[in-house]
CSV table of C-alpha atoms and ligand atoms in Angstrom, one decimal:
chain,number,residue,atom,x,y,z
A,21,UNK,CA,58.5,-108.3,-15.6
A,22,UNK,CA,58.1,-106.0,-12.1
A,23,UNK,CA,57.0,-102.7,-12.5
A,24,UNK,CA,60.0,-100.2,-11.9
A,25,UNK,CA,59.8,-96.9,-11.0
A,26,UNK,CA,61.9,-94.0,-9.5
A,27,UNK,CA,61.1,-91.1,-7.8
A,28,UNK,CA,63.1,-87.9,-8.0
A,29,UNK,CA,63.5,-85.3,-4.9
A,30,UNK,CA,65.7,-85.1,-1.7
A,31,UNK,CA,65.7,-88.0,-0.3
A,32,UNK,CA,66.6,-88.7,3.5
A,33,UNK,CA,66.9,-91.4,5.8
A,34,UNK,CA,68.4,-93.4,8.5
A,35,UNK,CA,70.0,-96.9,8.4
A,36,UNK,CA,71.6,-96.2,11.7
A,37,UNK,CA,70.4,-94.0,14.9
A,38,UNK,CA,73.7,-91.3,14.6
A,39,UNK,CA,73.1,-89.6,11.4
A,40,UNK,CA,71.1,-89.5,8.4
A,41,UNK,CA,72.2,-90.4,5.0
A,42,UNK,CA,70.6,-88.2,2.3
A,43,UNK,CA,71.0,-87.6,-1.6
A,44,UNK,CA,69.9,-83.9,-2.8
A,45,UNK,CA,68.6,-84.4,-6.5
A,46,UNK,CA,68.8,-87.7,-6.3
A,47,UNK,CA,66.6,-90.8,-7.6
A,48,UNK,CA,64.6,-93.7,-5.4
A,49,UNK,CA,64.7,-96.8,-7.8
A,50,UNK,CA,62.3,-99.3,-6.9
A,51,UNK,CA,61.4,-102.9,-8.7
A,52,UNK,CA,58.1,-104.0,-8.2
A,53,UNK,CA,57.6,-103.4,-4.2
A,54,UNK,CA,61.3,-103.2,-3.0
A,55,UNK,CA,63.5,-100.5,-2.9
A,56,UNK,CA,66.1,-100.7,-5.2
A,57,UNK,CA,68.3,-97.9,-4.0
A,58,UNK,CA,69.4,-94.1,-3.7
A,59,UNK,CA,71.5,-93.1,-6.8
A,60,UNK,CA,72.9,-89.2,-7.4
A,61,UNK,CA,71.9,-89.6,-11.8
A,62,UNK,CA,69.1,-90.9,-13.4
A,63,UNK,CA,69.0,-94.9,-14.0
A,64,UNK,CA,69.1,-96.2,-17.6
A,65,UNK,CA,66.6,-98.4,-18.5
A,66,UNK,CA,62.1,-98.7,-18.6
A,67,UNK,CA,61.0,-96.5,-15.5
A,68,UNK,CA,57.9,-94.7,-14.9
A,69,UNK,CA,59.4,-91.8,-13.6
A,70,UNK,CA,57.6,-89.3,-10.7
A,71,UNK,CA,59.4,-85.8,-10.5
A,72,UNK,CA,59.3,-84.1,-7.2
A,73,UNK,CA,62.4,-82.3,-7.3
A,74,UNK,CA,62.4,-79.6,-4.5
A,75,UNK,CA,60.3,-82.0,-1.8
A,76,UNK,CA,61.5,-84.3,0.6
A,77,UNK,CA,61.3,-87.9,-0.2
A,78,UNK,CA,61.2,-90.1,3.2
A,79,UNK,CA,60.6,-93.9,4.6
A,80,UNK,CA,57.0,-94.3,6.0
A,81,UNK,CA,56.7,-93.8,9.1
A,82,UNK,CA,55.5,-96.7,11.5
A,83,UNK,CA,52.8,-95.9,14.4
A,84,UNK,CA,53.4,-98.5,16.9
A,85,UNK,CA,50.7,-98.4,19.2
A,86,UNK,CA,47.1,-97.0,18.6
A,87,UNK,CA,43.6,-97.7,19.4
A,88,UNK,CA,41.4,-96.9,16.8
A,89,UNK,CA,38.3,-96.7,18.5
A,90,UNK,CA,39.8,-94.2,20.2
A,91,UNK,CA,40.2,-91.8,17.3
A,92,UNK,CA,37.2,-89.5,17.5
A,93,UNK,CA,37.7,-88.7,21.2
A,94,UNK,CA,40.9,-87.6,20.7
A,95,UNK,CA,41.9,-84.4,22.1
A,96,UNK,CA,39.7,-84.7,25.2
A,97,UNK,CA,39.6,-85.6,28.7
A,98,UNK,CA,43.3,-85.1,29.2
A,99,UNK,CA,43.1,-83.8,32.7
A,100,UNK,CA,42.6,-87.6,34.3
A,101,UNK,CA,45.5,-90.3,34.9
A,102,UNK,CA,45.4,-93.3,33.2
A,103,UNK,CA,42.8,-95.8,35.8
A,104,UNK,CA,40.1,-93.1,35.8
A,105,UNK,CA,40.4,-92.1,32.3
A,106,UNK,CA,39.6,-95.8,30.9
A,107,UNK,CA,36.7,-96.1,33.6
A,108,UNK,CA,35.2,-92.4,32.7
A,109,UNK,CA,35.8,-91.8,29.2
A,110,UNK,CA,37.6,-94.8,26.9
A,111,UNK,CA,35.3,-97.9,28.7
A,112,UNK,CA,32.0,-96.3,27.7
A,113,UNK,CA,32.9,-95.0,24.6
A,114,UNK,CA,34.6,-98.1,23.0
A,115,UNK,CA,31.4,-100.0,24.3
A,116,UNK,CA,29.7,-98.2,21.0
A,117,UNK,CA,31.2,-100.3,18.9
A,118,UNK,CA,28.8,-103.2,19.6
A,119,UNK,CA,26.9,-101.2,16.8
A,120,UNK,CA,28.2,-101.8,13.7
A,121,UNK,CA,26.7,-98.9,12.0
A,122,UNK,CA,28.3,-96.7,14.6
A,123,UNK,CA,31.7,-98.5,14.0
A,124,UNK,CA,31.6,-98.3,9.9
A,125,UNK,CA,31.0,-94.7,10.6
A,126,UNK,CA,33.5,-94.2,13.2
A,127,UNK,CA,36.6,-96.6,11.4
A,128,UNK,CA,35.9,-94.4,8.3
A,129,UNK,CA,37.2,-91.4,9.5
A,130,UNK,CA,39.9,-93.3,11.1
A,131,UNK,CA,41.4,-95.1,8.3
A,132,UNK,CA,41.0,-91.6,6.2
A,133,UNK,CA,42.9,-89.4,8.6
A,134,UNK,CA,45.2,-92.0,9.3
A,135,UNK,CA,45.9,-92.9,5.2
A,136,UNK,CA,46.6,-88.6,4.8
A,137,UNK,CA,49.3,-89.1,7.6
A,138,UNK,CA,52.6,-89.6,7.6
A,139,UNK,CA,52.3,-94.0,8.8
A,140,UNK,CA,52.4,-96.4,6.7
A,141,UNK,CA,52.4,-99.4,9.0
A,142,UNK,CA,50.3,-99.7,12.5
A,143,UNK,CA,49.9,-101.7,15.4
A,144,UNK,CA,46.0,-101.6,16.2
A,145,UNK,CA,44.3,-102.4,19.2
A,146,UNK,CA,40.7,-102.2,18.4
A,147,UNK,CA,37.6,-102.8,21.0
A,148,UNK,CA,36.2,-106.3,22.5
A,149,UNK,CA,33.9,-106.6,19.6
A,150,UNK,CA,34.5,-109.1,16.5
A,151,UNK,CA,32.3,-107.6,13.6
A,152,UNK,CA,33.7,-104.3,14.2
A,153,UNK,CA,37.5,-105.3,14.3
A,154,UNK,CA,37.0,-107.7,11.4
A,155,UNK,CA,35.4,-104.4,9.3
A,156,UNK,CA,38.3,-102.2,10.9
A,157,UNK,CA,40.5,-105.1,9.2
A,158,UNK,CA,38.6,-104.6,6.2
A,159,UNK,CA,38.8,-100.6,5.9
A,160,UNK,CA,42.3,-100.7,6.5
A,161,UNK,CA,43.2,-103.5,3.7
A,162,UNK,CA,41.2,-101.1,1.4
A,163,UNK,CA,43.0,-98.5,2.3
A,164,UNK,CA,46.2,-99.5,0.9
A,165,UNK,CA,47.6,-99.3,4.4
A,166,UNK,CA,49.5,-102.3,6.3
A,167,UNK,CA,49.9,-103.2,9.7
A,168,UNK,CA,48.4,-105.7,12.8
A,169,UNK,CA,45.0,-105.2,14.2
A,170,UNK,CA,43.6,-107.0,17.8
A,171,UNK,CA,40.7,-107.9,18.6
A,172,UNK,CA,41.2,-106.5,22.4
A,173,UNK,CA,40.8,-109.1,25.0
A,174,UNK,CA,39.2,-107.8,28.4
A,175,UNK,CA,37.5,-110.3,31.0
A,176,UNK,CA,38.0,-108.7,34.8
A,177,UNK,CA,37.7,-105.3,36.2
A,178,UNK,CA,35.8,-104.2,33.5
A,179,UNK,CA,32.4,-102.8,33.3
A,180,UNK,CA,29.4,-104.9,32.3
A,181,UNK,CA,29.1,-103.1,28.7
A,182,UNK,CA,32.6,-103.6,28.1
A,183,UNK,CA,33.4,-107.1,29.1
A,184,UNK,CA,33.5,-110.6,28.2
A,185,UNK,CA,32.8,-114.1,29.9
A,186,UNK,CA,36.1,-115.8,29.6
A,187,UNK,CA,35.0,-118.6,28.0
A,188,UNK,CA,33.1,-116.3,25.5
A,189,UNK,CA,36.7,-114.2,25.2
A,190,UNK,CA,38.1,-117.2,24.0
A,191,UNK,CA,36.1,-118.6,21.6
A,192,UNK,CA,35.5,-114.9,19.9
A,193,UNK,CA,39.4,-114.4,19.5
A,194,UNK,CA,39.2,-118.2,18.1
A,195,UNK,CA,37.2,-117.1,15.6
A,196,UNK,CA,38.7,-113.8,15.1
A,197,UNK,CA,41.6,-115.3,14.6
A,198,UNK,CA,39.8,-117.8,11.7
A,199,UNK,CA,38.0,-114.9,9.9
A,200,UNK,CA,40.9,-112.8,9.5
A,201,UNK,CA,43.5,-114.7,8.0
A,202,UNK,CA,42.3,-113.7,4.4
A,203,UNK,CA,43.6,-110.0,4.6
A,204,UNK,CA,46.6,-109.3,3.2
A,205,UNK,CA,48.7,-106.8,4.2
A,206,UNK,CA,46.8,-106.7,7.4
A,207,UNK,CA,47.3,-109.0,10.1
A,208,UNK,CA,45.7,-110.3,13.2
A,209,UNK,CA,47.5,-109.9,16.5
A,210,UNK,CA,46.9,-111.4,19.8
A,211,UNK,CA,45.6,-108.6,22.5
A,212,UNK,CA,45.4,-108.5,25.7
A,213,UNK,CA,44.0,-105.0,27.1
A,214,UNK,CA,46.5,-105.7,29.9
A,215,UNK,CA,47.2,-107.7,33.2
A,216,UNK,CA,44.5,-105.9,35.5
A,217,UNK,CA,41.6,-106.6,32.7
A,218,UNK,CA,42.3,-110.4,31.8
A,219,UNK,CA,41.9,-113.2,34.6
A,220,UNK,CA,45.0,-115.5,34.5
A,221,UNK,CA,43.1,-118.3,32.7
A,222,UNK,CA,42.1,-115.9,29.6
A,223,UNK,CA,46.1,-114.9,29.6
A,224,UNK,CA,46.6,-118.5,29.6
A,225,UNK,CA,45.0,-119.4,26.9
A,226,UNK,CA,46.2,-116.0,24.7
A,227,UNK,CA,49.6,-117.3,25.2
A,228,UNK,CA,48.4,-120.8,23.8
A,229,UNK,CA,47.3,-119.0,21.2
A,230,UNK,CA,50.2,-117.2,20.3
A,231,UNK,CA,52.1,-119.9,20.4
A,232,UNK,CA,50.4,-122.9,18.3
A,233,UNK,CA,49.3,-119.9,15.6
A,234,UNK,CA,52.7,-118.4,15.8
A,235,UNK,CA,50.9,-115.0,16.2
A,236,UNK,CA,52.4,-111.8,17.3
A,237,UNK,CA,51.5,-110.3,20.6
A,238,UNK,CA,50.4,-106.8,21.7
A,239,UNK,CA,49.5,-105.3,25.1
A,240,UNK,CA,50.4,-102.6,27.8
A,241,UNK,CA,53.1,-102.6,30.4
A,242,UNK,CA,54.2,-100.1,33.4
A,243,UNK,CA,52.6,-97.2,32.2
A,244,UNK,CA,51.2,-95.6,35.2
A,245,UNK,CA,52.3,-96.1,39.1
A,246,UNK,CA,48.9,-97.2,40.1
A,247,UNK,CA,48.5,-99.9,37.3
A,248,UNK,CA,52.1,-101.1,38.2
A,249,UNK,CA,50.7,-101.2,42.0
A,250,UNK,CA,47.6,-103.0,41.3
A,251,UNK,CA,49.0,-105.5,38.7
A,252,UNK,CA,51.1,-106.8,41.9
A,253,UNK,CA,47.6,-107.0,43.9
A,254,UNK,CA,46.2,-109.2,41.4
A,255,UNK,CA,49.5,-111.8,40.7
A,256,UNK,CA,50.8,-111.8,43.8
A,257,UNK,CA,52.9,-114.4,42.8
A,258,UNK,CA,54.8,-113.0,39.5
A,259,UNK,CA,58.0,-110.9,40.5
A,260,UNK,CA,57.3,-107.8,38.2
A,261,UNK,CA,54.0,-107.1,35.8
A,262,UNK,CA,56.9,-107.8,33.1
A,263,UNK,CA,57.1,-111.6,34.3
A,264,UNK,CA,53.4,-111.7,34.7
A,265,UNK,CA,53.2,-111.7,30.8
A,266,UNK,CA,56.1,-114.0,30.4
A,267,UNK,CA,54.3,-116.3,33.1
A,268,UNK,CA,51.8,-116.8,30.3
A,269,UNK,CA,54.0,-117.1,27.3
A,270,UNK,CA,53.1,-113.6,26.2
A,271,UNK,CA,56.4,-112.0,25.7
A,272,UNK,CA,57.6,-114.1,23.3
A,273,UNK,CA,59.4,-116.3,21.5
A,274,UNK,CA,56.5,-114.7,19.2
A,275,UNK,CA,57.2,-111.1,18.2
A,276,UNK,CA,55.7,-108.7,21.0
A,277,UNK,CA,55.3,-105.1,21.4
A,278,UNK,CA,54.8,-103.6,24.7
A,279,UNK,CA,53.7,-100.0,24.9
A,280,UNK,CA,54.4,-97.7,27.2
A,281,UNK,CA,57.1,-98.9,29.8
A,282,UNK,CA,57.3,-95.9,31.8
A,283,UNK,CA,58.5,-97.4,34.6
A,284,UNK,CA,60.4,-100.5,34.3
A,285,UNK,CA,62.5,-102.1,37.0
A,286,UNK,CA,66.0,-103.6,35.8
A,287,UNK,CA,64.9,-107.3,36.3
A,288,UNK,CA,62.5,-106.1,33.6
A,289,UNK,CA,64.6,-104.4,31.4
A,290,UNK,CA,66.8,-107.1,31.3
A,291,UNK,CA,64.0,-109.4,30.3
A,292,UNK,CA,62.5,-107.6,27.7
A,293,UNK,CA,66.1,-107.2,25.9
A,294,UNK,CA,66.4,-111.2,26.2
A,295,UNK,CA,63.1,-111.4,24.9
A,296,UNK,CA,63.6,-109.7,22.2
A,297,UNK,CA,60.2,-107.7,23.1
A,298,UNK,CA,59.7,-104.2,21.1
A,299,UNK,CA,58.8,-101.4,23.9
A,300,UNK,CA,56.5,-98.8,21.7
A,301,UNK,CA,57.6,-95.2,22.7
A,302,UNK,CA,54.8,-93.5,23.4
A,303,UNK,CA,56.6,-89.6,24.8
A,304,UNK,CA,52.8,-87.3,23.6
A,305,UNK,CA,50.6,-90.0,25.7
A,306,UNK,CA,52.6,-90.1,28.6
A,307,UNK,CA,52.2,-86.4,29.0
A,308,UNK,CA,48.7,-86.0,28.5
A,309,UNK,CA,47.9,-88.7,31.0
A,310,UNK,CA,50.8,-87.8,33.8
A,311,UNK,CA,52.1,-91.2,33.5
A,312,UNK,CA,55.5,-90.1,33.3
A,313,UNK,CA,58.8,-90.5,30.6
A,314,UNK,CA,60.1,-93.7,29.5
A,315,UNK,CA,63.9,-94.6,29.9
A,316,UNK,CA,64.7,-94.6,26.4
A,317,UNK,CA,68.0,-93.8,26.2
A,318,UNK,CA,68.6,-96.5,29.0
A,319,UNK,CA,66.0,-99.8,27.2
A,320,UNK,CA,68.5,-98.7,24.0
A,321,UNK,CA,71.4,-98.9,25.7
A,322,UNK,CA,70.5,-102.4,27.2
A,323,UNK,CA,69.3,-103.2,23.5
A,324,UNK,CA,65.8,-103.2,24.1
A,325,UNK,CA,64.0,-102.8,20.2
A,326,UNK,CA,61.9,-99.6,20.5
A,327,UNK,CA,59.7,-97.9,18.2
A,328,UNK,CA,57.5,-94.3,18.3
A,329,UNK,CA,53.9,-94.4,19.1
A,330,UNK,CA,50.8,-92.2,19.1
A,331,UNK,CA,48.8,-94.3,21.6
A,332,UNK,CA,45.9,-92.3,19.9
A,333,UNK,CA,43.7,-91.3,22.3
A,334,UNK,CA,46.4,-91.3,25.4
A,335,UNK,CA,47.8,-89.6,22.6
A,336,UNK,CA,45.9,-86.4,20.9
A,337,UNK,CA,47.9,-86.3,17.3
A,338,UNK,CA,47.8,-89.1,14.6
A,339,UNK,CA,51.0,-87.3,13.6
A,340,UNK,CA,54.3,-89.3,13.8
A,341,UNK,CA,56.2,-86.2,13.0
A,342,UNK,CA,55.0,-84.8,16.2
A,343,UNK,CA,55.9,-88.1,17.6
A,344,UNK,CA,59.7,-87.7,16.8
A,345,UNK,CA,60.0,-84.0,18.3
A,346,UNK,CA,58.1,-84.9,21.4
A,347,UNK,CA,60.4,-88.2,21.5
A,348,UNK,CA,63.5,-85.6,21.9
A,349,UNK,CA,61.2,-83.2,24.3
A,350,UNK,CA,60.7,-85.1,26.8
A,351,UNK,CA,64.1,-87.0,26.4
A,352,UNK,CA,65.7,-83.5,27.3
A,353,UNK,CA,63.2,-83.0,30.2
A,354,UNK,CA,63.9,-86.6,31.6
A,355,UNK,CA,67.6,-86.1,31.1
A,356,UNK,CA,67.6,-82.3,33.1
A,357,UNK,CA,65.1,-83.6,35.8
A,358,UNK,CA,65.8,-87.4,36.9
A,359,UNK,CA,68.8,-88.9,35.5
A,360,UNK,CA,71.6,-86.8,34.3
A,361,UNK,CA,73.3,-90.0,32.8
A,362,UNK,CA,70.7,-90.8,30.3
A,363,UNK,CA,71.6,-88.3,27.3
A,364,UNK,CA,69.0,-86.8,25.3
A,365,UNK,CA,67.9,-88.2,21.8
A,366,UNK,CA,69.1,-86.3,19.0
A,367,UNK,CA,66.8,-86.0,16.1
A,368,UNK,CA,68.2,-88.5,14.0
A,369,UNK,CA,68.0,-91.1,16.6
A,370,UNK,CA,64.1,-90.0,17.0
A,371,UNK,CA,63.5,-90.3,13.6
A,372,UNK,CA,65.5,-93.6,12.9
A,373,UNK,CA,63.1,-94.9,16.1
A,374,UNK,CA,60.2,-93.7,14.2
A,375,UNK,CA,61.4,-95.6,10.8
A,376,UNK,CA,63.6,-98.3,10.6
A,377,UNK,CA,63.6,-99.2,14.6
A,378,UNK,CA,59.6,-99.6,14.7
A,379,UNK,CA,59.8,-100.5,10.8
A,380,UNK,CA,61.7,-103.5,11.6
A,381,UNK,CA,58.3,-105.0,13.5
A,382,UNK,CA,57.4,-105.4,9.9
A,383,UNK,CA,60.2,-106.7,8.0
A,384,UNK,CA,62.3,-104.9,6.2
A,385,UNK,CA,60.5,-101.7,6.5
A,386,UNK,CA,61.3,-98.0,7.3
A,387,UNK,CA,64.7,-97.4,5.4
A,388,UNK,CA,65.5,-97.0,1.9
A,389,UNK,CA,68.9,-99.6,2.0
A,390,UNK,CA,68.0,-102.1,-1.2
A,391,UNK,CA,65.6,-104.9,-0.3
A,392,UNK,CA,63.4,-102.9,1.8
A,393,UNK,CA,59.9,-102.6,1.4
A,394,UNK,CA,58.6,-99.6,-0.8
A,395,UNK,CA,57.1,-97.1,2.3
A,396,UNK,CA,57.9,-93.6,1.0
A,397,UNK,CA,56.3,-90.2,2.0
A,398,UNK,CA,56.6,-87.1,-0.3
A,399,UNK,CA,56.5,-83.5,2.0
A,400,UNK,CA,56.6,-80.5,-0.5
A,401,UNK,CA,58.3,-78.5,2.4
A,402,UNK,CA,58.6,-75.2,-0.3
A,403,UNK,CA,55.1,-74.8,0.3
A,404,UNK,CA,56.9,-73.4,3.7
A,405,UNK,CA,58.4,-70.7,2.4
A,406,UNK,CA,61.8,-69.9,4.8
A,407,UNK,CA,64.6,-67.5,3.3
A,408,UNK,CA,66.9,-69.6,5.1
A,409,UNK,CA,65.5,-72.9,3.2
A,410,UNK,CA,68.4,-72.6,0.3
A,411,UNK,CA,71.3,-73.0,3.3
A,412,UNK,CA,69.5,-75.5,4.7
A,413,UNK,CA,70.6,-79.7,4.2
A,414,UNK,CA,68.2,-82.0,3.4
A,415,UNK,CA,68.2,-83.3,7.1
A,416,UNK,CA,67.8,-79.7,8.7
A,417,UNK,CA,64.9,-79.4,6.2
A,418,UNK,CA,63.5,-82.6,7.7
A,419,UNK,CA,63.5,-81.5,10.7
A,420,UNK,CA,62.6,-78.2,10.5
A,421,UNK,CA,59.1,-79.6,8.9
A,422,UNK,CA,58.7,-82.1,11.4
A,423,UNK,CA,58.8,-79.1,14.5
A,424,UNK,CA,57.1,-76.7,12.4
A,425,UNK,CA,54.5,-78.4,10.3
A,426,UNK,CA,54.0,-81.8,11.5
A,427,UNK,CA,50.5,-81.9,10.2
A,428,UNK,CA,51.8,-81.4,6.9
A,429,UNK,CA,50.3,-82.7,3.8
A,430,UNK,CA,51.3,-85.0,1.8
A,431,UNK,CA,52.3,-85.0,-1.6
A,432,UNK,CA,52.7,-88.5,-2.4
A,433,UNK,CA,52.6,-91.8,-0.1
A,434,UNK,CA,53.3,-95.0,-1.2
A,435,UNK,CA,53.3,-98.5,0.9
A,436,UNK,CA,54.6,-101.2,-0.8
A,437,UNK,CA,55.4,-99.7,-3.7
A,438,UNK,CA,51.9,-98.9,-4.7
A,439,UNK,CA,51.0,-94.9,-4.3
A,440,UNK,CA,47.9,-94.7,-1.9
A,441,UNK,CA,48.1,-90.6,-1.9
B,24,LIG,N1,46.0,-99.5,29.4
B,24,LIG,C1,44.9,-100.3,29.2
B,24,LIG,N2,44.1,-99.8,28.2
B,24,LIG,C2,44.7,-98.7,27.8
B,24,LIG,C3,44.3,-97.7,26.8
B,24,LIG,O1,43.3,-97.8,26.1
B,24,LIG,N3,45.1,-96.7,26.7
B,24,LIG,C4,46.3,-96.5,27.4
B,24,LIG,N4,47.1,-95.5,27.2
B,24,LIG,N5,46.7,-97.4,28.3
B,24,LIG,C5,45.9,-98.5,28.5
B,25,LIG,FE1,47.5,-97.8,24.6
């Protein structure tokens, strides 16, 4: 028989972008993995029973879009746009992890910061190197964590200590690809760095790839004006850096997240929404590298799939909570200072991005509708005090914490149904 169990607290989440749904007191009944569903009195029957009455019970939150090599320089060299920062700072210092000691070391403190915050799932670039993305692989399937992690793919325009032959690019993600498949709940994914750093022949041959493994795909598109600018220097022939991927097969028909999109051209948005590519939000990176703020509210409205993203080190915060109130920042600045038309998120539409819209990557992940995998975060928000907390709903509560104390710890975490925290 599946293990059941039910947590007890105020619980809160979205199954569609308007509005939350929430149950004060209430009870999370899961069986075995799966949420079962919200109910306002306890259930009847064998459960093994956690009481956190008075904290906020929410879905796990998915991060998607991080590079985890990228983790311990976090927080620096934020005063450089995106070409100069790679070649300056993030080239030489994901070259380190060629040493394997260096990257056990380094993907330790990674996967424990990022197992005390609020994701549950991640999409994971990591460096060029194999042994340190297979032990990255391995940290993170320890970890009780669950997501995709990519060996990153990087043959042109990149310096000597960071590069690959293409036919030795090839053969490594071959056997990346092999050595992986034993993990569990972690996944390989095809990734290329993006266009400017992989000849046409290694893109080629990704997309082959992709397609005879059925693998998903991950990778970086019109983040930064120069990028977007030099991406039509080097493929002359494709009619946006959008149908430069698709040229090679890489936006689909396997599941493909593109990060940033910044600034996408119609053509483009219009082929990502047919392609059914996921665009991962990225609103704290953006900022910190002057690249610029995303259309959101526009990709939504032409039914792109988007989800929230750290980017970590584009990015400074592993913090998803930070994520969703920077998500409605900018959306408000973008809104009051380039198109008037394109209406600012609202909270609940941040945090359903955040959840269930990145969540759905996954599976059934991110909302706590029966069927849906077990990804819940406990917050003990009363260790905030407010005198205004007792005319507060669940929802303002939520969102309160997430503007006020997005770094805040956690009392429980579970993915799958099994607690990790
Ligand atoms: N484009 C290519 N590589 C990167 C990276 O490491 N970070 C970001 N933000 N953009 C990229
Ligand atoms: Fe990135």
């Amino acid at each position: 028989m599946k293990k059941c169990i039910v947590l007890k607290g105020d619980i809160v989440w979205t199954e569609r972008p308007e509005r939350f749904e929430y149950q004060e007191n209430g009870y999370l009944v899961l069986e075995g993995d799966k949420i079962q569903g919200v109910c306002s009195e306890a259930p009847k029957g064998e459960y093994e029973t956690y009481d956190f009455s008075g904290s906020l019970i929410v879905p796990g939150l998915t991060d998607l879009h991080m590079h985890a090599p990228q983790h311990q320089f976090a927080g620096l060299y934020m005063d450089e746009e995106l070409l100069e920062w790679l070649e300056k700072h993030t080239f030489p210092y994901e070259s380190r992890f060629s040493d394997i000691d260096y990257a056990l070391r380094a993907y330790r403190a990674f996967i424990s910061d990022l197992k005390r915050s609020a994701t549950t799932r991640a999409a994971v670039f990591a460096t060029i190197h194999k042994d340190a993305t297979l032990l990255l692989m391995k940290l993170m399937e320890e970890s009780g964590l669950s997501g995709f992690v990519g060996k990153v793919s990087m043959d042109r325009n990149s310096p000597h200590f960071l590069a690959e032959e293409t036919d030795r690019a090839i053969t490594e993600e071959e056997s990346f690809l092999s050595e992986s498949y034993h993990f569990m709940n972690v996944r390989p994914i095809i990734t290329p760095r993006f266009v400017p750093s992989c000849s046409d022949a290694l893109l080629g041959e990704l997309g082959r790839m992709a397609r005879e493994r059925n693998l998903p795909v991950q990778s970086h598109l019109d983040e930064n004006v120069s990028e977007i600018e030099w991406v039509k220097e080097l493929c002359p022939w494709s009619s946006s850096y959008a149908d430069a991927y698709d040229h090679f097969g890489l936006l689909g028909p396997t599941p493909t997240i593109m990060a940033h999109v910044v600034w996408p051209g119609d053509d483009e948005i219009e082929l990502l929404a047919e392609r059914g590519v996921y665009v991962a939000h990225s609103p704290s990176s953006n900022t910190n590298l002057s690249s610029g703020i995303a259309p959101i509210r526009k990709m939504m409205e032409c039914g792109i799939r988007i989800g929230l993203a750290t980017d970590i080190a584009g990015g400074s915060t592993l913090s998803m909570l930070r994520i969703i109130t920077d998500a409605v920042q900018v959306s408000k600045i973008r809104c009051r200072y380039i198109d008037q038309a394109e209406k600012p998120l609202r909270f609940s539409e941040a945090f359903y991005l955040a959840s269930k819209g990145g969540g759905s990557f996954f599976g059934r992940v991110g909302s706590f509708e029966p069927g849906y995998d077990g990804d819940i975060l406990v917050f003990d928000d009363g260790a905030f005090p407010s005198i205004l907390r007792s005319e507060l709903s669940v929802p303002e509560r939520l969102e309160m914490l997430s503007y006020r104390h997005p770094d805040a710890p956690l009392a429980a975490k579970f993915v799958k149904g099994r607690r990790i925290v």
